[in-house]
Coordinates of C-alpha atoms in Angstrom, one line a residue:
M1 CA 25.4 20.7 7.1
D2 CA 27.7 20.2 10.0
E3 CA 25.9 20.4 13.3
P4 CA 27.0 22.7 16.2
A5 CA 30.2 21.5 18.3
A6 CA 28.3 22.6 21.3
V7 CA 26.5 19.4 23.0
A8 CA 25.2 21.7 25.9
P9 CA 21.9 22.7 24.8
P10 CA 22.4 27.1 24.1
S11 CA 20.3 28.1 27.1
G12 CA 24.1 27.8 28.9
R13 CA 22.1 25.7 32.1
G14 CA 24.8 22.8 31.2
R15 CA 24.2 19.4 29.9
V16 CA 21.2 17.7 29.7
R17 CA 21.2 14.6 31.7
P18 CA 21.0 11.2 29.8
P19 CA 16.9 10.2 30.5
T20 CA 16.0 14.2 30.2
L21 CA 17.4 13.3 26.5
L22 CA 15.8 9.8 25.7
L23 CA 12.3 11.7 27.5
R24 CA 12.5 14.4 25.1
G25 CA 13.1 11.8 22.2
S26 CA 10.6 10.2 22.9
L27 CA 8.1 12.9 22.7
R28 CA 9.3 13.7 19.6
R29 CA 11.0 17.1 20.7
C30 CA 14.5 17.7 20.3
P31 CA 16.2 16.0 22.6
R32 CA 18.9 19.1 22.9
C33 CA 16.6 22.0 23.7
G34 CA 13.6 20.4 24.1
R35 CA 11.8 21.9 21.1
P36 CA 8.0 20.6 20.3
Q37 CA 6.7 20.7 17.5
L38 CA 9.4 19.7 14.8
F39 CA 7.3 18.1 12.2
T40 CA 5.3 19.4 10.1
R41 CA 4.5 16.1 8.5
W42 CA 4.0 12.6 10.2
S43 CA 7.6 10.9 8.8
P44 CA 10.0 13.9 7.7
P45 CA 12.0 15.4 10.1
P46 CA 13.7 18.9 9.7
E47 CA 17.4 18.8 8.3
S48 CA 18.7 20.7 11.9
C49 CA 16.5 21.6 15.0
P50 CA 15.2 25.6 14.0
S51 CA 15.7 26.1 17.6
C52 CA 19.6 24.4 19.0
G53 CA 20.4 23.7 15.0
L54 CA 21.0 19.5 16.6
S55 CA 21.2 18.0 12.8
F56 CA 19.1 14.9 12.7
N57 CA 20.4 13.6 9.0
R58 CA 24.1 14.1 9.8
D59 CA 25.1 10.9 8.0
N60 CA 23.7 7.6 7.0
D61 CA 24.2 5.8 10.2
A62 CA 21.6 7.9 11.6
T63 CA 19.5 6.1 8.9
V64 CA 20.4 2.7 9.8
G65 CA 20.0 4.4 13.7
W66 CA 16.4 5.3 13.9
I67 CA 15.4 2.1 12.1
I68 CA 16.9 -0.1 14.8
V69 CA 15.3 1.8 17.2
N70 CA 12.0 1.9 15.6
L71 CA 12.4 -2.5 14.4
G72 CA 13.0 -3.0 18.1
V73 CA 10.7 -1.0 19.6
T74 CA 8.5 -3.0 17.4
E75 CA 9.8 -6.1 17.7
I76 CA 9.9 -5.8 21.9
L77 CA 5.4 -4.8 22.0
F78 CA 4.7 -7.6 19.4
V79 CA 7.0 -10.1 22.0
A80 CA 4.8 -9.0 24.7
L81 CA 1.7 -9.1 22.8
G82 CA 2.6 -12.7 21.9
L83 CA 3.3 -13.8 25.7
A84 CA 1.3 -12.2 26.6
V85 CA -2.4 -13.3 24.6
L86 CA -0.6 -16.9 25.3
L87 CA -0.5 -16.6 29.1
T88 CA -3.9 -15.5 29.4
T89 CA -5.6 -17.9 27.0
W90 CA -4.1 -21.1 27.4
P91 CA -4.8 -23.4 26.2
N92 CA -7.7 -22.5 23.9
V93 CA -5.2 -19.7 22.5
P94 CA -7.2 -17.9 19.3
W95 CA -4.8 -18.6 16.7
T96 CA -6.0 -17.0 13.6
G97 CA -6.8 -13.3 15.7
L98 CA -3.2 -14.1 16.9
T99 CA -2.0 -13.9 14.2
V100 CA -4.0 -11.1 12.7
V101 CA -3.2 -9.0 15.5
A102 CA 1.1 -9.9 15.1
V103 CA 0.3 -9.1 11.2
A104 CA -1.6 -5.7 11.6
V105 CA 1.3 -4.9 15.1
N106 CA 4.3 -5.8 12.7
G107 CA 3.5 -3.7 9.8
L108 CA 1.6 -0.5 11.1
L109 CA 3.3 -0.4 14.5
P110 CA 6.7 0.6 12.6
L111 CA 5.1 3.7 10.5
L112 CA 4.0 5.2 13.6
L113 CA 6.5 5.3 15.3
V114 CA 8.9 7.3 12.3
P115 CA 8.9 10.2 14.0
F116 CA 9.6 9.0 17.7
S117 CA 12.5 6.5 16.2
R118 CA 14.5 9.3 14.6
T119 CA 14.2 11.8 17.4
V120 CA 15.4 8.7 19.9
W121 CA 18.1 8.6 17.8
A122 CA 19.0 11.7 17.9
A123 CA 19.0 11.3 21.4
I124 CA 21.3 8.4 21.1
E125 CA 23.7 10.4 19.1
L126 CA 23.6 13.1 21.6
L127 CA 25.2 10.8 24.2
M128 CA 27.3 8.5 21.5
D129 CA 29.3 11.9 21.2
R130 CA 29.2 12.4 24.9
M131 CA 30.7 8.6 25.2
D132 CA 33.4 9.9 22.7
G133 CA 33.9 13.5 24.0
P134 CA 37.0 14.6 26.3
P135 CA 36.4 13.0 30.5
A136 CA 34.0 16.1 32.2
A137 CA 35.9 18.4 34.6
P138 CA 34.9 17.0 38.1

């Protein structure tokens, strides 16, 4: 299924600003039109947005993209948590507890982030399409 050519939302209000696209994606909304409740279950998104037709499965690169977003956020939070624990408990670091929490974070957080990373990646794809397109009129 091909995605509609227009990147602008169907309401005709013009282009959506990049921070708005990313915020919508991080809230599991359609990045283009802002429609909530795209997911009927936790993991798989619809083929396309019921409101604006934005495709969430454009090609195999989309799968790689949302997985990169997912693991990137997971590892950033993992490192931040580890550093926070190290800095606040040094020199008596609870290594066993830290290891258990680290395994839990790296095992469970990617599963919890799947729907968010899919919609964030859709927003990133919209932004990349804008960069590849013709320059905006002044």
